[in-house]
Amino acid sequence: MFIRNSASPVLQMNIAQVYLRLVIFVLLLFDSLPAYPNENNSNIADPQKLIASGEYDSAIQILEAKILNSPENWETYQLLFDTCEIRGDSEKIKHYSLLLQKLYRQGKINSAPAYTALALFASKKSPKDAFYFFEKAHHSDSKYVPAHIRAFYLYTDLQAFTQANNELKKAFAIEPENIEVLLACAISSINNSERNVALEYLAKVLSSENKDNFFTISTANALKAGVYLIEENYQKCHEEIQSSLKKNPKDIFALQILACAYDVQGKTQNRDTIIQNICDINHANSDSYNQLSDFAKNKYRFDKASDWAKKAIENNSDSWKGYYRLGMSLLMLGEEKEGYKHLDKSFNMNPFNQSAYNTLLVLDKDLKNGEIALLKSANFAVKIHKDEVDIIWPYLEPALENAWTRFTSEFSFKPKGPDEYENKILVLFLPTHQEFAARTCGLPALNAAGACFGKVILLPSPRFSQNSPIQGIDWSSTIEHEFLHVLTLQKTNYLIPRWFTEGISSEYEKDPHNDWKLIFSSIYQSNSIPATEDLESTFVNGNSVSIIASAYYQSALVCRFMKENYGSDKI
């Protein structure tokens, strides 16, 4: 848990932002203890098979009967928790939460599986209590893998990624071939933008002979589809989803990814049908709207991302995830005061969120402590640390306005900035590279010299460039590069492919990028240059700085070819 105050301005590291969420945590209040179901436990069906076919209610009845006959069957509690989560059955979750608390007070919970079950149900009211019980499980049996994996999921869900990674390392050291461990490794790889590595882990999970764990297999299928969706490989995405839905038409994990795929592809009627199907399974499921928000944000559609986040909040007013996504989306739209308010509310609901903590520390300097100056030119609203105004502003203002004059004429288009700043393009000049990175993506480490969200440009101050991972940068050229993104994103309504907007920015800015040229030449000589139609996937999947740098240069060459042979107006 992070405490945000002026005495602890330390940006927290994590492994990456999470694009796919697997576990749904809704804050619930305990209610009165309902009556036990009275069922015979003899000759009952396998609940795993019922879950695998989407017969969740029948599975719940059988699991309850098992618990009635054997109240200390701790793995059954764990499976019951998962199934009740899918159905959004808060009453049963309350009931078994109270039952486990009673058993704990009676001294009957004293094993790793028991503490793990208690931790799961405790997470609904207090993640802090859940982590306490996970630690009790580790102390009871440090080699009990489910406790580490369940803790990994909870930490990941709360965006406490450092702790999540620690739990995963412990689980992997114990059972590196366990399919639940392999699935968690895939999730960690996706979080770290290592999608090819993730697909390798998922292939191991899906090829395993252990097909009885429905949650692991179905989540692996959905994750694989999600990776293909991120890569814009819609055919493979749909194939993976349909394969899952043939086995279980009520596979909520697959349905959530399918809704996102339809939304990204603009198939709104199909999307709404799938959302209704999800609501029929779990009427309290706000996580689908949060996933839709994530994928919209991934496509730079921050307006849509904020709308989906609002839907998540409407569906569940206790959704810290909804407030977090709404706050971050509004910040990316340049509506800082409103975004700050929602992000602060989210952090108060979930003080484990490292990305929110980092972003709020940067915003506090401006919106709370008044350390940042707001300056305005004809077309830009610029924020600079007060100590740097006299040094930077005399150079920054003409550089921005010259870029505006040149490129709005070149592309016959005048972009608009945030409403909060009178439609002027908002430019944030962050004092350090760490703060630039945190304000851009919530992490204090980002290998970039600038960023653009369409209405907002972010740049690190050159004052600390000697301590930056990006050195030797022409800052006026970076301004041109990012402003060109403003133009191309807005003019295409944010539908432009990544390779094309990067190619235009790289071609029209004044920096010739000779360093990129050298890298491109080396890759060209090794016959490893991708075809033009593969440039988009290269940007999405490139796993090294050299590959991405070469893709920038190659995209610029394509744009140069178009400009020289067909004219700038064709671009």
mmCIF file of C-alpha atoms in Angstrom, residues 10-352:
data_model
loop_
_atom_site.group_PDB
_atom_site.id
_atom_site.type_symbol
_atom_site.label_atom_id
_atom_site.label_comp_id
_atom_site.label_asym_id
_atom_site.label_seq_id
_atom_site.Cartn_x
_atom_site.Cartn_y
_atom_site.Cartn_z
ATOM 1 C CA VAL A 10 9.237 8.307 -4.662
ATOM 2 C CA LEU A 11 7.954 7.007 -7.978
ATOM 3 C CA GLN A 12 7.203 3.294 -7.731
ATOM 4 C CA MET A 13 8.478 0.832 -10.336
ATOM 5 C CA ASN A 14 6.462 -2.046 -11.747
ATOM 6 C CA ILE A 15 6.729 -4.466 -14.632
ATOM 7 C CA ALA A 16 4.225 -2.740 -16.933
ATOM 8 C CA GLN A 17 0.660 -1.689 -17.366
ATOM 9 C CA VAL A 18 -1.922 -4.380 -17.525
ATOM 10 C CA TYR A 19 -4.047 -4.506 -20.756
ATOM 11 C CA LEU A 20 -6.077 -7.656 -19.773
ATOM 12 C CA ARG A 21 -7.787 -8.126 -16.377
ATOM 13 C CA LEU A 22 -8.599 -11.616 -15.178
ATOM 14 C CA VAL A 23 -10.147 -11.418 -11.721
ATOM 15 C CA ILE A 24 -13.123 -9.251 -10.752
ATOM 16 C CA PHE A 25 -12.984 -7.672 -7.307
ATOM 17 C CA VAL A 26 -16.074 -5.775 -6.125
ATOM 18 C CA LEU A 27 -16.201 -4.250 -2.637
ATOM 19 C CA LEU A 28 -19.042 -5.908 -0.726
ATOM 20 C CA LEU A 29 -20.563 -5.490 2.718
ATOM 21 C CA PHE A 30 -21.163 -8.555 4.875
ATOM 22 C CA ASP A 31 -24.806 -9.476 5.366
ATOM 23 C CA SER A 32 -26.634 -11.947 7.601
ATOM 24 C CA LEU A 33 -25.783 -15.631 7.330
ATOM 25 C CA PRO A 34 -28.309 -17.444 5.082
ATOM 26 C CA ALA A 35 -29.360 -21.063 5.598
ATOM 27 C CA TYR A 36 -27.197 -23.929 4.325
ATOM 28 C CA PRO A 37 -28.403 -25.784 1.244
ATOM 29 C CA ASN A 38 -29.591 -29.249 2.238
ATOM 30 C CA GLU A 39 -28.265 -31.610 -0.428
ATOM 31 C CA ASN A 40 -26.944 -35.167 -0.445
ATOM 32 C CA ASN A 41 -23.327 -35.516 -1.561
ATOM 33 C CA SER A 42 -23.544 -39.033 -2.987
ATOM 34 C CA ASN A 43 -23.126 -39.740 -6.708
ATOM 35 C CA ILE A 44 -22.896 -36.090 -7.627
ATOM 36 C CA ALA A 45 -21.546 -34.837 -10.956
ATOM 37 C CA ASP A 46 -18.071 -33.362 -11.366
ATOM 38 C CA PRO A 47 -18.440 -29.573 -10.794
ATOM 39 C CA GLN A 48 -15.441 -28.881 -13.043
ATOM 40 C CA LYS A 49 -17.254 -30.453 -15.997
ATOM 41 C CA LEU A 50 -20.382 -28.451 -15.240
ATOM 42 C CA ILE A 51 -18.340 -25.247 -15.097
ATOM 43 C CA ALA A 52 -16.609 -26.174 -18.357
ATOM 44 C CA SER A 53 -20.001 -26.404 -20.068
ATOM 45 C CA GLY A 54 -21.351 -23.177 -18.574
ATOM 46 C CA GLU A 55 -23.694 -24.814 -16.053
ATOM 47 C CA TYR A 56 -22.523 -22.526 -13.288
ATOM 48 C CA ASP A 57 -25.596 -22.677 -11.054
ATOM 49 C CA SER A 58 -25.576 -26.471 -11.026
ATOM 50 C CA ALA A 59 -21.872 -26.433 -10.217
ATOM 51 C CA ILE A 60 -22.497 -24.053 -7.318
ATOM 52 C CA GLN A 61 -25.172 -26.333 -5.890
ATOM 53 C CA ILE A 62 -22.829 -29.320 -6.004
ATOM 54 C CA LEU A 63 -19.945 -27.408 -4.485
ATOM 55 C CA GLU A 64 -22.205 -26.224 -1.687
ATOM 56 C CA ALA A 65 -23.319 -29.804 -1.072
ATOM 57 C CA LYS A 66 -19.681 -30.862 -0.832
ATOM 58 C CA ILE A 67 -18.985 -28.158 1.717
ATOM 59 C CA LEU A 68 -22.105 -29.113 3.684
ATOM 60 C CA ASN A 69 -20.843 -32.675 3.964
ATOM 61 C CA SER A 70 -17.212 -31.667 4.514
ATOM 62 C CA PRO A 71 -16.920 -28.084 5.889
ATOM 63 C CA GLU A 72 -13.124 -28.289 5.832
ATOM 64 C CA ASN A 73 -12.791 -29.118 2.132
ATOM 65 C CA TRP A 74 -10.735 -25.996 1.431
ATOM 66 C CA GLU A 75 -10.112 -26.461 -2.316
ATOM 67 C CA THR A 76 -13.870 -26.708 -2.775
ATOM 68 C CA TYR A 77 -14.226 -23.272 -1.194
ATOM 69 C CA GLN A 78 -11.682 -21.915 -3.666
ATOM 70 C CA LEU A 79 -13.551 -23.320 -6.650
ATOM 71 C CA LEU A 80 -16.853 -22.083 -5.231
ATOM 72 C CA PHE A 81 -15.409 -18.595 -4.915
ATOM 73 C CA ASP A 82 -14.364 -18.588 -8.590
ATOM 74 C CA THR A 83 -17.765 -19.797 -9.757
ATOM 75 C CA CYS A 84 -19.672 -17.303 -7.612
ATOM 76 C CA GLU A 85 -17.448 -14.573 -9.045
ATOM 77 C CA ILE A 86 -18.451 -15.551 -12.584
ATOM 78 C CA ARG A 87 -22.121 -15.448 -11.644
ATOM 79 C CA GLY A 88 -21.791 -12.296 -9.557
ATOM 80 C CA ASP A 89 -23.507 -14.132 -6.685
ATOM 81 C CA SER A 90 -22.725 -11.684 -3.884
ATOM 82 C CA GLU A 91 -25.141 -13.318 -1.424
ATOM 83 C CA LYS A 92 -23.317 -16.639 -1.499
ATOM 84 C CA ILE A 93 -19.974 -14.892 -1.267
ATOM 85 C CA LYS A 94 -21.202 -13.079 1.861
ATOM 86 C CA HIS A 95 -22.501 -16.318 3.308
ATOM 87 C CA TYR A 96 -19.258 -18.238 2.869
ATOM 88 C CA SER A 97 -17.193 -15.269 3.962
ATOM 89 C CA LEU A 98 -18.979 -15.363 7.298
ATOM 90 C CA LEU A 99 -18.697 -19.151 7.488
ATOM 91 C CA LEU A 100 -14.924 -19.037 6.958
ATOM 92 C CA GLN A 101 -14.569 -16.242 9.505
ATOM 93 C CA LYS A 102 -16.432 -18.417 11.994
ATOM 94 C CA LEU A 103 -14.157 -21.368 11.282
ATOM 95 C CA TYR A 104 -11.138 -19.089 11.671
ATOM 96 C CA ARG A 105 -12.340 -17.927 15.090
ATOM 97 C CA GLN A 106 -12.845 -21.562 16.059
ATOM 98 C CA GLY A 107 -9.218 -22.309 15.204
ATOM 99 C CA LYS A 108 -10.122 -24.668 12.348
ATOM 100 C CA ILE A 109 -8.233 -22.731 9.673
ATOM 101 C CA ASN A 110 -4.599 -23.699 10.111
ATOM 102 C CA SER A 111 -3.367 -24.982 6.737
ATOM 103 C CA ALA A 112 -2.209 -23.296 3.510
ATOM 104 C CA PRO A 113 -5.333 -24.330 1.526
ATOM 105 C CA ALA A 114 -7.566 -23.068 4.349
ATOM 106 C CA TYR A 115 -5.801 -19.711 4.629
ATOM 107 C CA THR A 116 -5.938 -19.373 0.841
ATOM 108 C CA ALA A 117 -9.694 -19.905 0.809
ATOM 109 C CA LEU A 118 -10.107 -17.358 3.606
ATOM 110 C CA ALA A 119 -7.870 -14.885 1.747
ATOM 111 C CA LEU A 120 -10.030 -15.130 -1.378
ATOM 112 C CA PHE A 121 -13.230 -14.306 0.447
ATOM 113 C CA ALA A 122 -11.503 -11.649 2.581
ATOM 114 C CA SER A 123 -10.391 -9.888 -0.626
ATOM 115 C CA LYS A 124 -13.980 -8.849 -1.272
ATOM 116 C CA LYS A 125 -13.994 -6.569 1.755
ATOM 117 C CA SER A 126 -10.335 -5.913 2.542
ATOM 118 C CA PRO A 127 -7.376 -6.712 0.236
ATOM 119 C CA LYS A 128 -5.117 -5.875 3.159
ATOM 120 C CA ASP A 129 -6.694 -8.699 5.186
ATOM 121 C CA ALA A 130 -6.403 -10.987 2.158
ATOM 122 C CA PHE A 131 -2.672 -10.368 1.919
ATOM 123 C CA TYR A 132 -2.352 -11.102 5.636
ATOM 124 C CA PHE A 133 -4.005 -14.490 5.147
ATOM 125 C CA PHE A 134 -1.901 -15.221 2.075
ATOM 126 C CA GLU A 135 1.170 -14.626 4.236
ATOM 127 C CA LYS A 136 -0.293 -17.030 6.802
ATOM 128 C CA ALA A 137 -0.694 -19.581 3.996
ATOM 129 C CA HIS A 138 2.939 -19.093 2.930
ATOM 130 C CA HIS A 139 4.090 -19.485 6.521
ATOM 131 C CA SER A 140 2.028 -22.660 6.900
ATOM 132 C CA ASP A 141 3.395 -24.189 3.670
ATOM 133 C CA SER A 142 5.771 -22.127 1.579
ATOM 134 C CA LYS A 143 5.523 -24.649 -1.281
ATOM 135 C CA TYR A 144 1.736 -24.464 -1.656
ATOM 136 C CA VAL A 145 1.618 -23.035 -5.179
ATOM 137 C CA PRO A 146 -2.085 -21.999 -5.282
ATOM 138 C CA ALA A 147 -1.482 -19.493 -2.480
ATOM 139 C CA HIS A 148 1.286 -17.802 -4.494
ATOM 140 C CA ILE A 149 -0.755 -17.827 -7.699
ATOM 141 C CA ARG A 150 -3.903 -16.489 -5.999
ATOM 142 C CA ALA A 151 -1.840 -13.745 -4.365
ATOM 143 C CA PHE A 152 -0.302 -12.985 -7.789
ATOM 144 C CA TYR A 153 -3.783 -12.510 -9.258
ATOM 145 C CA LEU A 154 -4.932 -10.246 -6.450
ATOM 146 C CA TYR A 155 -1.793 -8.090 -6.576
ATOM 147 C CA THR A 156 -2.087 -7.895 -10.374
ATOM 148 C CA ASP A 157 -5.746 -6.971 -10.156
ATOM 149 C CA LEU A 158 -4.897 -4.161 -7.743
ATOM 150 C CA GLN A 159 -2.029 -3.054 -10.028
ATOM 151 C CA ALA A 160 0.555 -3.759 -7.330
ATOM 152 C CA PHE A 161 2.822 -5.317 -9.910
ATOM 153 C CA THR A 162 6.071 -5.515 -7.964
ATOM 154 C CA GLN A 163 4.454 -7.684 -5.300
ATOM 155 C CA ALA A 164 2.686 -9.719 -7.979
ATOM 156 C CA ASN A 165 5.981 -10.444 -9.681
ATOM 157 C CA ASN A 166 7.515 -11.563 -6.374
ATOM 158 C CA GLU A 167 4.699 -14.077 -5.840
ATOM 159 C CA LEU A 168 5.128 -15.416 -9.365
ATOM 160 C CA LYS A 169 8.865 -15.911 -8.924
ATOM 161 C CA LYS A 170 8.232 -17.994 -5.801
ATOM 162 C CA ALA A 171 5.620 -20.135 -7.547
ATOM 163 C CA PHE A 172 7.852 -20.691 -10.588
ATOM 164 C CA ALA A 173 10.737 -21.758 -8.367
ATOM 165 C CA ILE A 174 8.507 -24.437 -6.807
ATOM 166 C CA GLU A 175 6.684 -25.839 -9.870
ATOM 167 C CA PRO A 176 7.909 -24.372 -13.179
ATOM 168 C CA GLU A 177 5.768 -26.784 -15.246
ATOM 169 C CA ASN A 178 2.520 -26.261 -13.316
ATOM 170 C CA ILE A 179 -0.064 -24.980 -15.832
ATOM 171 C CA GLU A 180 -1.381 -22.378 -13.394
ATOM 172 C CA VAL A 181 2.175 -21.095 -12.982
ATOM 173 C CA LEU A 182 2.664 -21.081 -16.752
ATOM 174 C CA LEU A 183 -0.579 -19.137 -17.188
ATOM 175 C CA ALA A 184 0.583 -16.580 -14.631
ATOM 176 C CA CYS A 185 3.890 -16.316 -16.535
ATOM 177 C CA ALA A 186 1.900 -15.564 -19.682
ATOM 178 C CA ILE A 187 0.003 -12.825 -17.879
ATOM 179 C CA SER A 188 3.232 -11.341 -16.567
ATOM 180 C CA SER A 189 4.710 -11.425 -20.077
ATOM 181 C CA ILE A 190 1.685 -9.622 -21.511
ATOM 182 C CA ASN A 191 1.966 -7.023 -18.764
ATOM 183 C CA ASN A 192 5.596 -6.580 -19.784
ATOM 184 C CA SER A 193 4.651 -6.240 -23.486
ATOM 185 C CA GLU A 194 6.435 -9.514 -24.266
ATOM 186 C CA ARG A 195 3.558 -10.971 -26.262
ATOM 187 C CA ASN A 196 5.600 -13.530 -28.192
ATOM 188 C CA VAL A 197 6.873 -14.921 -24.900
ATOM 189 C CA ALA A 198 3.292 -14.937 -23.610
ATOM 190 C CA LEU A 199 2.132 -16.973 -26.591
ATOM 191 C CA GLU A 200 4.831 -19.551 -25.860
ATOM 192 C CA TYR A 201 3.608 -19.926 -22.291
ATOM 193 C CA LEU A 202 -0.010 -20.147 -23.456
ATOM 194 C CA ALA A 203 0.906 -22.859 -25.955
ATOM 195 C CA LYS A 204 2.359 -24.889 -23.092
ATOM 196 C CA VAL A 205 -0.800 -24.414 -21.034
ATOM 197 C CA LEU A 206 -3.126 -25.418 -23.855
ATOM 198 C CA SER A 207 -1.014 -28.417 -24.865
ATOM 199 C CA SER A 208 -0.943 -29.740 -21.316
ATOM 200 C CA GLU A 209 -2.595 -33.072 -20.579
ATOM 201 C CA ASN A 210 -4.239 -31.460 -17.557
ATOM 202 C CA LYS A 211 -7.523 -30.291 -19.101
ATOM 203 C CA ASP A 212 -9.574 -30.483 -15.920
ATOM 204 C CA ASN A 213 -8.864 -26.970 -14.687
ATOM 205 C CA PHE A 214 -11.537 -25.002 -16.499
ATOM 206 C CA PHE A 215 -10.463 -21.597 -15.220
ATOM 207 C CA THR A 216 -6.869 -22.042 -16.328
ATOM 208 C CA ILE A 217 -7.738 -23.400 -19.788
ATOM 209 C CA SER A 218 -10.528 -20.909 -20.517
ATOM 210 C CA THR A 219 -8.414 -17.994 -19.322
ATOM 211 C CA ALA A 220 -5.529 -19.198 -21.518
ATOM 212 C CA ASN A 221 -7.807 -19.279 -24.561
ATOM 213 C CA ALA A 222 -9.140 -15.805 -23.803
ATOM 214 C CA LEU A 223 -5.650 -14.439 -23.240
ATOM 215 C CA LYS A 224 -4.466 -15.856 -26.537
ATOM 216 C CA ALA A 225 -7.394 -14.184 -28.285
ATOM 217 C CA GLY A 226 -6.577 -10.967 -26.435
ATOM 218 C CA VAL A 227 -2.972 -11.047 -27.637
ATOM 219 C CA TYR A 228 -4.165 -11.442 -31.215
ATOM 220 C CA LEU A 229 -6.567 -8.544 -30.687
ATOM 221 C CA ILE A 230 -3.747 -6.296 -29.450
ATOM 222 C CA GLU A 231 -1.774 -7.303 -32.554
ATOM 223 C CA GLU A 232 -4.830 -6.482 -34.711
ATOM 224 C CA ASN A 233 -4.914 -10.043 -36.013
ATOM 225 C CA TYR A 234 -8.693 -10.153 -35.958
ATOM 226 C CA GLN A 235 -9.033 -13.439 -37.817
ATOM 227 C CA LYS A 236 -6.940 -15.390 -35.310
ATOM 228 C CA CYS A 237 -8.624 -13.550 -32.452
ATOM 229 C CA HIS A 238 -12.094 -14.622 -33.587
ATOM 230 C CA GLU A 239 -10.926 -18.163 -34.326
ATOM 231 C CA GLU A 240 -9.588 -18.510 -30.780
ATOM 232 C CA ILE A 241 -12.768 -17.100 -29.269
ATOM 233 C CA GLN A 242 -15.062 -19.311 -31.323
ATOM 234 C CA SER A 243 -13.015 -22.344 -30.333
ATOM 235 C CA SER A 244 -13.675 -21.479 -26.684
ATOM 236 C CA LEU A 245 -17.363 -20.711 -27.173
ATOM 237 C CA LYS A 246 -17.955 -24.034 -28.931
ATOM 238 C CA LYS A 247 -16.947 -25.739 -25.696
ATOM 239 C CA ASN A 248 -18.800 -23.305 -23.468
ATOM 240 C CA PRO A 249 -21.163 -20.669 -24.917
ATOM 241 C CA LYS A 250 -21.161 -18.980 -21.497
ATOM 242 C CA ASP A 251 -17.376 -18.676 -21.228
ATOM 243 C CA ILE A 252 -17.333 -15.188 -19.730
ATOM 244 C CA PHE A 253 -13.606 -14.702 -20.366
ATOM 245 C CA ALA A 254 -14.013 -15.366 -24.100
ATOM 246 C CA LEU A 255 -17.168 -13.240 -24.280
ATOM 247 C CA GLN A 256 -15.359 -10.265 -22.760
ATOM 248 C CA ILE A 257 -12.611 -10.412 -25.380
ATOM 249 C CA LEU A 258 -15.209 -10.892 -28.127
ATOM 250 C CA ALA A 259 -17.032 -7.724 -27.014
ATOM 251 C CA CYS A 260 -13.733 -5.826 -27.172
ATOM 252 C CA ALA A 261 -12.954 -7.238 -30.630
ATOM 253 C CA TYR A 262 -16.336 -6.158 -31.987
ATOM 254 C CA ASP A 263 -15.897 -2.712 -30.450
ATOM 255 C CA VAL A 264 -12.420 -2.220 -31.943
ATOM 256 C CA GLN A 265 -13.770 -3.318 -35.337
ATOM 257 C CA GLY A 266 -16.728 -0.931 -35.103
ATOM 258 C CA LYS A 267 -19.333 -3.727 -35.003
ATOM 259 C CA THR A 268 -21.431 -2.033 -32.355
ATOM 260 C CA GLN A 269 -24.578 -4.140 -32.704
ATOM 261 C CA ASN A 270 -22.620 -7.374 -32.292
ATOM 262 C CA ARG A 271 -20.743 -5.835 -29.361
ATOM 263 C CA ASP A 272 -23.940 -4.842 -27.576
ATOM 264 C CA THR A 273 -25.393 -8.327 -28.047
ATOM 265 C CA ILE A 274 -22.318 -9.876 -26.425
ATOM 266 C CA ILE A 275 -22.404 -7.363 -23.572
ATOM 267 C CA GLN A 276 -26.010 -8.356 -22.906
ATOM 268 C CA ASN A 277 -24.982 -12.026 -22.910
ATOM 269 C CA ILE A 278 -22.322 -11.223 -20.311
ATOM 270 C CA CYS A 279 -24.832 -9.312 -18.182
ATOM 271 C CA ASP A 280 -27.189 -12.298 -18.333
ATOM 272 C CA ILE A 281 -24.402 -14.374 -16.759
ATOM 273 C CA ASN A 282 -23.281 -11.708 -14.296
ATOM 274 C CA HIS A 283 -25.453 -8.598 -14.033
ATOM 275 C CA ALA A 284 -22.974 -6.941 -11.651
ATOM 276 C CA ASN A 285 -19.964 -7.433 -13.926
ATOM 277 C CA SER A 286 -18.345 -4.036 -14.449
ATOM 278 C CA ASP A 287 -15.086 -5.633 -15.575
ATOM 279 C CA SER A 288 -16.304 -6.004 -19.166
ATOM 280 C CA TYR A 289 -16.727 -2.241 -19.409
ATOM 281 C CA ASN A 290 -13.268 -1.748 -17.917
ATOM 282 C CA GLN A 291 -11.778 -4.057 -20.555
ATOM 283 C CA LEU A 292 -13.601 -2.147 -23.284
ATOM 284 C CA SER A 293 -12.103 1.025 -21.832
ATOM 285 C CA ASP A 294 -8.620 -0.514 -21.922
ATOM 286 C CA PHE A 295 -8.822 -1.529 -25.560
ATOM 287 C CA ALA A 296 -10.265 1.857 -26.562
ATOM 288 C CA LYS A 297 -7.358 3.562 -24.761
ATOM 289 C CA ASN A 298 -4.935 1.242 -26.546
ATOM 290 C CA LYS A 299 -6.329 2.649 -29.813
ATOM 291 C CA TYR A 300 -5.956 6.246 -28.583
ATOM 292 C CA ARG A 301 -9.752 6.585 -28.405
ATOM 293 C CA PHE A 302 -9.662 8.246 -25.016
ATOM 294 C CA ASP A 303 -13.159 9.668 -25.428
ATOM 295 C CA LYS A 304 -14.544 6.156 -25.849
ATOM 296 C CA ALA A 305 -12.316 4.893 -23.045
ATOM 297 C CA SER A 306 -13.804 7.468 -20.675
ATOM 298 C CA ASP A 307 -17.345 6.577 -21.777
ATOM 299 C CA TRP A 308 -16.771 2.880 -21.046
ATOM 300 C CA ALA A 309 -15.248 3.743 -17.687
ATOM 301 C CA LYS A 310 -18.380 5.722 -16.847
ATOM 302 C CA LYS A 311 -20.460 2.650 -17.745
ATOM 303 C CA ALA A 312 -18.340 0.576 -15.356
ATOM 304 C CA ILE A 313 -19.027 3.088 -12.579
ATOM 305 C CA GLU A 314 -22.760 3.113 -13.380
ATOM 306 C CA ASN A 315 -22.756 -0.667 -13.140
ATOM 307 C CA ASN A 316 -20.808 -0.659 -9.871
ATOM 308 C CA SER A 317 -20.294 2.573 -7.952
ATOM 309 C CA ASP A 318 -17.539 0.858 -5.922
ATOM 310 C CA SER A 319 -15.433 0.139 -9.020
ATOM 311 C CA TRP A 320 -12.047 1.707 -8.318
ATOM 312 C CA LYS A 321 -11.029 0.382 -11.740
ATOM 313 C CA GLY A 322 -13.751 2.463 -13.367
ATOM 314 C CA TYR A 323 -12.656 5.638 -11.587
ATOM 315 C CA TYR A 324 -9.014 4.873 -12.399
ATOM 316 C CA ARG A 325 -9.709 4.433 -16.096
ATOM 317 C CA LEU A 326 -11.968 7.469 -16.192
ATOM 318 C CA GLY A 327 -9.310 9.587 -14.504
ATOM 319 C CA MET A 328 -6.489 8.394 -16.763
ATOM 320 C CA SER A 329 -8.574 8.802 -19.931
ATOM 321 C CA LEU A 330 -9.554 12.361 -19.004
ATOM 322 C CA LEU A 331 -5.920 13.208 -18.283
ATOM 323 C CA MET A 332 -4.976 11.926 -21.725
ATOM 324 C CA LEU A 333 -7.715 14.123 -23.174
ATOM 325 C CA GLY A 334 -6.186 17.082 -21.340
ATOM 326 C CA GLU A 335 -9.103 17.540 -18.949
ATOM 327 C CA GLU A 336 -6.740 17.602 -16.002
ATOM 328 C CA LYS A 337 -8.859 18.880 -13.123
ATOM 329 C CA GLU A 338 -11.649 16.375 -13.736
ATOM 330 C CA GLY A 339 -9.188 13.570 -14.400
ATOM 331 C CA TYR A 340 -7.235 14.355 -11.236
ATOM 332 C CA LYS A 341 -10.451 14.203 -9.167
ATOM 333 C CA HIS A 342 -11.428 10.731 -10.431
ATOM 334 C CA LEU A 343 -7.874 9.367 -10.202
ATOM 335 C CA ASP A 344 -7.576 10.608 -6.628
ATOM 336 C CA LYS A 345 -10.889 8.932 -5.757
ATOM 337 C CA SER A 346 -9.694 5.677 -7.306
ATOM 338 C CA PHE A 347 -6.458 5.777 -5.321
ATOM 339 C CA ASN A 348 -8.353 6.347 -2.084
ATOM 340 C CA MET A 349 -10.364 3.209 -2.904
ATOM 341 C CA ASN A 350 -7.256 1.202 -3.874
ATOM 342 C CA PRO A 351 -4.030 2.558 -2.345
ATOM 343 C CA PHE A 352 -2.089 -0.412 -3.793
#
